[in-house]
mmCIF file of C-alpha atoms in Angstrom:
data_model
loop_
_atom_site.group_PDB
_atom_site.id
_atom_site.type_symbol
_atom_site.label_atom_id
_atom_site.label_comp_id
_atom_site.label_asym_id
_atom_site.label_seq_id
_atom_site.Cartn_x
_atom_site.Cartn_y
_atom_site.Cartn_z
ATOM 1 C CA LYS I 1 124.181 66.340 81.357
ATOM 2 C CA ASN I 2 122.285 68.027 78.569
ATOM 3 C CA GLU I 3 119.006 69.610 79.320
ATOM 4 C CA VAL I 4 117.160 67.692 76.504
ATOM 5 C CA GLU I 5 118.248 64.358 75.620
ATOM 6 C CA GLN I 6 117.062 62.256 72.805
ATOM 7 C CA SER I 7 117.396 58.713 72.030
ATOM 8 C CA PRO I 8 118.333 56.944 69.891
ATOM 9 C CA GLN I 9 120.834 59.158 68.016
ATOM 10 C CA ASN I 10 120.737 57.099 64.868
ATOM 11 C CA LEU I 11 117.828 54.819 63.714
ATOM 12 C CA THR I 12 117.529 52.716 60.612
ATOM 13 C CA ALA I 13 114.267 51.121 59.924
ATOM 14 C CA GLN I 14 112.592 49.361 56.958
ATOM 15 C CA GLU I 15 109.680 50.880 55.034
ATOM 16 C CA GLY I 16 106.458 50.135 56.755
ATOM 17 C CA GLU I 17 107.860 49.846 60.336
ATOM 18 C CA PHE I 18 106.493 51.988 63.303
ATOM 19 C CA ILE I 19 109.129 54.187 64.775
ATOM 20 C CA THR I 20 109.556 55.742 68.039
ATOM 21 C CA ILE I 21 112.020 58.572 69.003
ATOM 22 C CA ASN I 22 112.189 59.449 72.599
ATOM 23 C CA CYS I 23 112.936 62.768 74.386
ATOM 24 C CA SER I 24 113.477 63.451 77.973
ATOM 25 C CA TYR I 25 114.255 67.035 79.445
ATOM 26 C CA SER I 26 115.280 68.202 82.842
ATOM 27 C CA VAL I 27 114.057 71.655 82.986
ATOM 28 C CA GLY I 28 110.559 73.405 83.451
ATOM 29 C CA ILE I 29 108.792 73.995 80.129
ATOM 30 C CA SER I 30 106.009 76.008 78.807
ATOM 31 C CA ALA I 31 105.926 73.531 75.702
ATOM 32 C CA LEU I 32 107.697 70.967 73.891
ATOM 33 C CA HIS I 33 108.551 70.979 70.150
ATOM 34 C CA TRP I 34 109.194 68.267 67.783
ATOM 35 C CA LEU I 35 111.161 69.504 64.628
ATOM 36 C CA GLN I 36 112.297 67.827 61.251
ATOM 37 C CA GLN I 37 115.410 68.971 59.723
ATOM 38 C CA HIS I 38 116.437 67.685 56.150
ATOM 39 C CA PRO I 39 120.069 67.480 54.832
ATOM 40 C CA GLY I 40 119.918 70.980 53.569
ATOM 41 C CA GLY I 41 119.433 72.484 56.917
ATOM 42 C CA GLY I 42 115.879 73.899 56.950
ATOM 43 C CA ILE I 43 113.814 73.023 59.967
ATOM 44 C CA VAL I 44 110.112 72.388 59.871
ATOM 45 C CA SER I 45 108.033 72.556 63.011
ATOM 46 C CA LEU I 46 106.173 69.335 63.294
ATOM 47 C CA PHE I 47 104.309 69.631 66.774
ATOM 48 C CA MET I 48 104.112 71.909 69.730
ATOM 49 C CA LEU I 49 102.532 70.404 72.552
ATOM 50 C CA SER I 50 102.236 71.001 76.473
ATOM 51 C CA SER I 51 100.107 68.171 77.261
ATOM 52 C CA GLY I 52 98.638 64.776 76.026
ATOM 53 C CA LYS I 53 98.863 63.840 72.647
ATOM 54 C CA LYS I 54 98.711 65.374 69.070
ATOM 55 C CA LYS I 55 98.404 63.527 65.665
ATOM 56 C CA HIS I 56 99.090 64.759 62.200
ATOM 57 C CA GLY I 57 98.969 62.226 59.400
ATOM 58 C CA ARG I 58 101.160 59.261 60.011
ATOM 59 C CA LEU I 59 103.020 61.290 63.014
ATOM 60 C CA ILE I 60 102.024 61.179 66.687
ATOM 61 C CA ALA I 61 103.518 63.132 69.538
ATOM 62 C CA THR I 62 102.853 62.385 73.390
ATOM 63 C CA ILE I 63 104.000 64.164 76.323
ATOM 64 C CA ASN I 64 104.175 63.158 79.954
ATOM 65 C CA ILE I 65 104.594 66.412 82.015
ATOM 66 C CA GLN I 66 105.235 64.356 85.302
ATOM 67 C CA GLU I 67 107.731 62.269 83.933
ATOM 68 C CA LYS I 68 109.440 65.017 81.747
ATOM 69 C CA HIS I 69 109.181 62.812 78.554
ATOM 70 C CA SER I 70 107.970 62.838 75.037
ATOM 71 C CA SER I 71 107.769 60.621 72.254
ATOM 72 C CA LEU I 72 107.402 60.921 68.670
ATOM 73 C CA HIS I 73 105.720 58.021 66.513
ATOM 74 C CA ILE I 74 105.883 57.728 62.833
ATOM 75 C CA THR I 75 103.371 54.911 61.735
ATOM 76 C CA ALA I 76 103.971 53.186 58.313
ATOM 77 C CA SER I 77 107.337 54.733 57.718
ATOM 78 C CA HIS I 78 108.321 55.596 54.217
ATOM 79 C CA PRO I 79 111.680 56.723 52.741
ATOM 80 C CA ARG I 80 110.712 60.220 52.554
ATOM 81 C CA ASP I 81 110.406 60.262 56.447
ATOM 82 C CA SER I 82 114.359 60.031 56.340
ATOM 83 C CA ALA I 83 115.739 63.321 58.192
ATOM 84 C CA VAL I 84 116.729 64.516 61.607
ATOM 85 C CA TYR I 85 114.145 64.586 64.072
ATOM 86 C CA ILE I 86 114.710 67.319 66.967
ATOM 87 C CA CYS I 87 113.173 67.771 70.142
ATOM 88 C CA ALA I 88 113.202 71.234 71.741
ATOM 89 C CA VAL I 89 111.912 72.774 74.898
ATOM 90 C CA GLY I 90 110.903 76.367 75.642
ATOM 91 C CA GLY I 91 113.632 78.035 77.578
ATOM 92 C CA SER I 92 113.443 81.063 80.292
ATOM 93 C CA GLN I 93 114.411 83.683 77.849
ATOM 94 C CA GLY I 94 111.489 82.692 75.110
ATOM 95 C CA ASN I 95 114.157 80.740 73.181
ATOM 96 C CA LEU I 96 114.300 76.921 72.398
ATOM 97 C CA ILE I 97 116.799 74.475 73.985
ATOM 98 C CA PHE I 98 117.448 71.592 71.506
ATOM 99 C CA GLY I 99 118.556 68.242 71.749
ATOM 100 C CA LYS I 100 121.066 66.871 69.444
ATOM 101 C CA GLY I 101 118.679 65.101 66.984
ATOM 102 C CA THR I 102 117.858 61.673 66.039
ATOM 103 C CA LYS I 103 118.990 60.714 62.560
ATOM 104 C CA LEU I 104 116.388 58.472 60.955
ATOM 105 C CA SER I 105 117.090 56.507 57.872
ATOM 106 C CA VAL I 106 113.991 54.705 56.072
ATOM 107 C CA LYS I 107 115.166 51.893 53.684
ATOM 108 C CA PRO I 108 112.813 50.906 50.761
ATOM 109 C CA GLU V 1 101.927 84.199 53.686
ATOM 110 C CA THR V 2 105.704 84.074 53.008
ATOM 111 C CA GLY V 3 107.940 81.936 55.370
ATOM 112 C CA VAL V 4 111.357 83.105 56.724
ATOM 113 C CA THR V 5 113.935 83.970 54.459
ATOM 114 C CA GLN V 6 117.583 83.820 55.038
ATOM 115 C CA SER V 7 120.438 85.068 52.965
ATOM 116 C CA PRO V 8 122.994 84.423 51.796
ATOM 117 C CA THR V 9 122.505 80.481 51.672
ATOM 118 C CA HIS V 10 126.446 79.948 51.863
ATOM 119 C CA LEU V 11 129.339 81.806 52.580
ATOM 120 C CA ILE V 12 133.209 81.481 53.016
ATOM 121 C CA LYS V 13 135.107 84.126 55.112
ATOM 122 C CA THR V 14 138.685 84.047 56.191
ATOM 123 C CA ARG V 15 139.594 84.031 59.965
ATOM 124 C CA GLY V 16 139.365 87.430 61.331
ATOM 125 C CA GLN V 17 136.960 88.865 58.809
ATOM 126 C CA GLN V 18 133.609 90.188 59.717
ATOM 127 C CA VAL V 19 130.254 88.856 58.319
ATOM 128 C CA THR V 20 126.711 89.823 58.377
ATOM 129 C CA LEU V 21 123.727 87.277 58.147
ATOM 130 C CA ARG V 22 120.189 88.406 57.196
ATOM 131 C CA CYS V 23 116.695 87.066 57.970
ATOM 132 C CA SER V 24 113.282 88.195 56.785
ATOM 133 C CA SER V 25 110.759 86.971 59.419
ATOM 134 C CA GLN V 26 107.411 85.536 58.473
ATOM 135 C CA SER V 27 104.690 88.210 58.101
ATOM 136 C CA GLY V 28 103.174 89.111 61.420
ATOM 137 C CA HIS V 29 105.823 88.003 63.376
ATOM 138 C CA ASN V 30 107.565 90.249 65.794
ATOM 139 C CA THR V 31 110.322 88.170 67.517
ATOM 140 C CA VAL V 32 113.350 86.591 65.862
ATOM 141 C CA SER V 33 115.838 84.193 67.301
ATOM 142 C CA TRP V 34 118.897 83.219 65.927
ATOM 143 C CA TYR V 35 120.836 79.926 66.600
ATOM 144 C CA GLN V 36 124.063 78.469 65.556
ATOM 145 C CA GLN V 37 124.315 74.593 64.718
ATOM 146 C CA ALA V 38 127.578 73.003 64.569
ATOM 147 C CA LEU V 39 127.913 69.894 62.466
ATOM 148 C CA GLY V 40 126.239 66.895 64.243
ATOM 149 C CA GLN V 41 124.896 69.011 67.144
ATOM 150 C CA GLY V 42 121.448 70.749 67.818
ATOM 151 C CA PRO V 43 121.075 74.387 67.421
ATOM 152 C CA GLN V 44 122.494 76.660 70.247
ATOM 153 C CA PHE V 45 120.582 79.926 71.038
ATOM 154 C CA ILE V 46 122.618 83.066 70.310
ATOM 155 C CA PHE V 47 119.983 85.966 70.967
ATOM 156 C CA GLN V 48 116.524 86.782 70.508
ATOM 157 C CA TYR V 49 114.956 90.154 69.294
ATOM 158 C CA TYR V 50 111.462 91.399 69.965
ATOM 159 C CA ARG V 51 110.180 94.747 68.584
ATOM 160 C CA GLU V 52 113.885 95.821 67.798
ATOM 161 C CA GLU V 53 115.338 95.199 71.134
ATOM 162 C CA GLU V 54 117.573 92.219 72.213
ATOM 163 C CA ASN V 55 115.314 90.486 75.054
ATOM 164 C CA GLY V 56 117.569 87.224 75.554
ATOM 165 C CA ARG V 57 120.986 86.082 74.695
ATOM 166 C CA GLY V 58 122.714 82.713 74.837
ATOM 167 C CA ASN V 59 126.384 81.958 76.063
ATOM 168 C CA PHE V 60 127.973 83.871 73.163
ATOM 169 C CA PRO V 61 130.798 86.284 73.239
ATOM 170 C CA PRO V 62 129.912 90.028 72.274
ATOM 171 C CA ARG V 63 131.698 89.857 68.994
ATOM 172 C CA PHE V 64 128.157 88.137 67.906
ATOM 173 C CA SER V 65 125.714 91.189 67.673
ATOM 174 C CA GLY V 66 122.654 91.778 66.088
ATOM 175 C CA LEU V 67 119.868 94.089 65.006
ATOM 176 C CA GLN V 68 116.009 94.010 64.311
ATOM 177 C CA PHE V 69 114.445 96.619 61.876
ATOM 178 C CA PRO V 70 111.013 98.218 62.166
ATOM 179 C CA ASN V 71 109.851 95.666 59.509
ATOM 180 C CA TYR V 72 110.954 92.975 61.944
ATOM 181 C CA SER V 73 113.822 91.561 59.707
ATOM 182 C CA SER V 74 117.084 91.073 61.366
ATOM 183 C CA GLU V 75 120.715 90.735 61.086
ATOM 184 C CA LEU V 76 123.432 88.582 62.852
ATOM 185 C CA ASN V 77 126.858 90.029 62.826
ATOM 186 C CA VAL V 78 129.915 88.382 63.831
ATOM 187 C CA ASN V 79 133.189 89.962 64.257
ATOM 188 C CA ALA V 80 136.911 88.867 64.199
ATOM 189 C CA LEU V 81 135.729 85.367 62.702
ATOM 190 C CA GLU V 82 137.162 82.170 64.126
ATOM 191 C CA LEU V 83 137.573 78.887 62.531
ATOM 192 C CA ASP V 84 135.229 77.491 65.226
ATOM 193 C CA ASP V 85 132.278 79.808 64.011
ATOM 194 C CA SER V 86 131.987 77.615 60.827
ATOM 195 C CA ALA V 87 128.429 76.231 61.464
ATOM 196 C CA LEU V 88 124.874 76.651 59.994
ATOM 197 C CA TYR V 89 123.275 79.807 61.491
ATOM 198 C CA LEU V 90 119.629 79.450 61.628
ATOM 199 C CA CYS V 91 116.803 82.295 62.074
ATOM 200 C CA ALA V 92 113.572 81.445 63.610
ATOM 201 C CA SER V 93 110.587 83.975 63.788
ATOM 202 C CA SER V 94 107.519 83.638 66.008
ATOM 203 C CA LEU V 95 104.653 85.961 67.290
ATOM 204 C CA ASP V 96 105.269 84.921 70.889
ATOM 205 C CA SER V 97 106.477 81.955 72.819
ATOM 206 C CA LEU V 98 103.171 80.180 72.733
ATOM 207 C CA SER V 99 102.562 80.556 69.028
ATOM 208 C CA GLY V 100 105.297 78.189 67.688
ATOM 209 C CA TYR V 101 108.274 79.211 65.324
ATOM 210 C CA THR V 102 108.892 79.237 61.772
ATOM 211 C CA PHE V 103 112.467 78.592 60.686
ATOM 212 C CA GLY V 104 114.429 79.664 57.752
ATOM 213 C CA SER V 105 116.735 77.191 55.778
ATOM 214 C CA GLY V 106 119.963 78.671 57.189
ATOM 215 C CA THR V 107 123.045 80.215 56.259
ATOM 216 C CA ARG V 108 125.988 77.818 56.170
ATOM 217 C CA LEU V 109 129.146 79.764 56.998
ATOM 218 C CA THR V 110 132.619 78.410 56.467
ATOM 219 C CA VAL V 111 135.708 80.052 58.117
ATOM 220 C CA VAL V 112 139.089 79.381 56.649
#
């Protein structure tokens, strides 16, 4: 079993839909990261959180430490949101342990 | 402030050859981590350097080695390349594990 599990693996949505991506982890963490990766490969950090909820524009990230679960929500989705969204947690060596990612495609 | 720059962006090598990938960290960041991302997978931790010393390593063989320089830029060296080494190699810099990470755009290595 992977230490970081994401669901769904693939997600197709219509423009304007509300989107939720889930992440569960099995290790103790200092922080959880949500990242966005575009087809070219570059990764952009969206959120780093250790408790509660954070919001940036149309993106919202929540975490439940007791349940070891986090969600990334996108409100009013847009085709430009199409990307791979990756959940990662802080490892014991100061590294990140990544999930496999959720490929999101938003259709106009 | 500049971000993280990786070079080259793409590279094709022959099995058995050696390769060096380079990473310039974000200004002020003293920690650099390297990750290997195979197609369709999440990135896997190779190693991390802090102030020129390796201070963490993932499950990669010794033919994967690295360096960090006084200006905190870094190199990843891979000897005796194998076909399975074909992947996107990502570099990430940070000030510390509590400050978040800045990623480069990656180097796509193809071994033929």
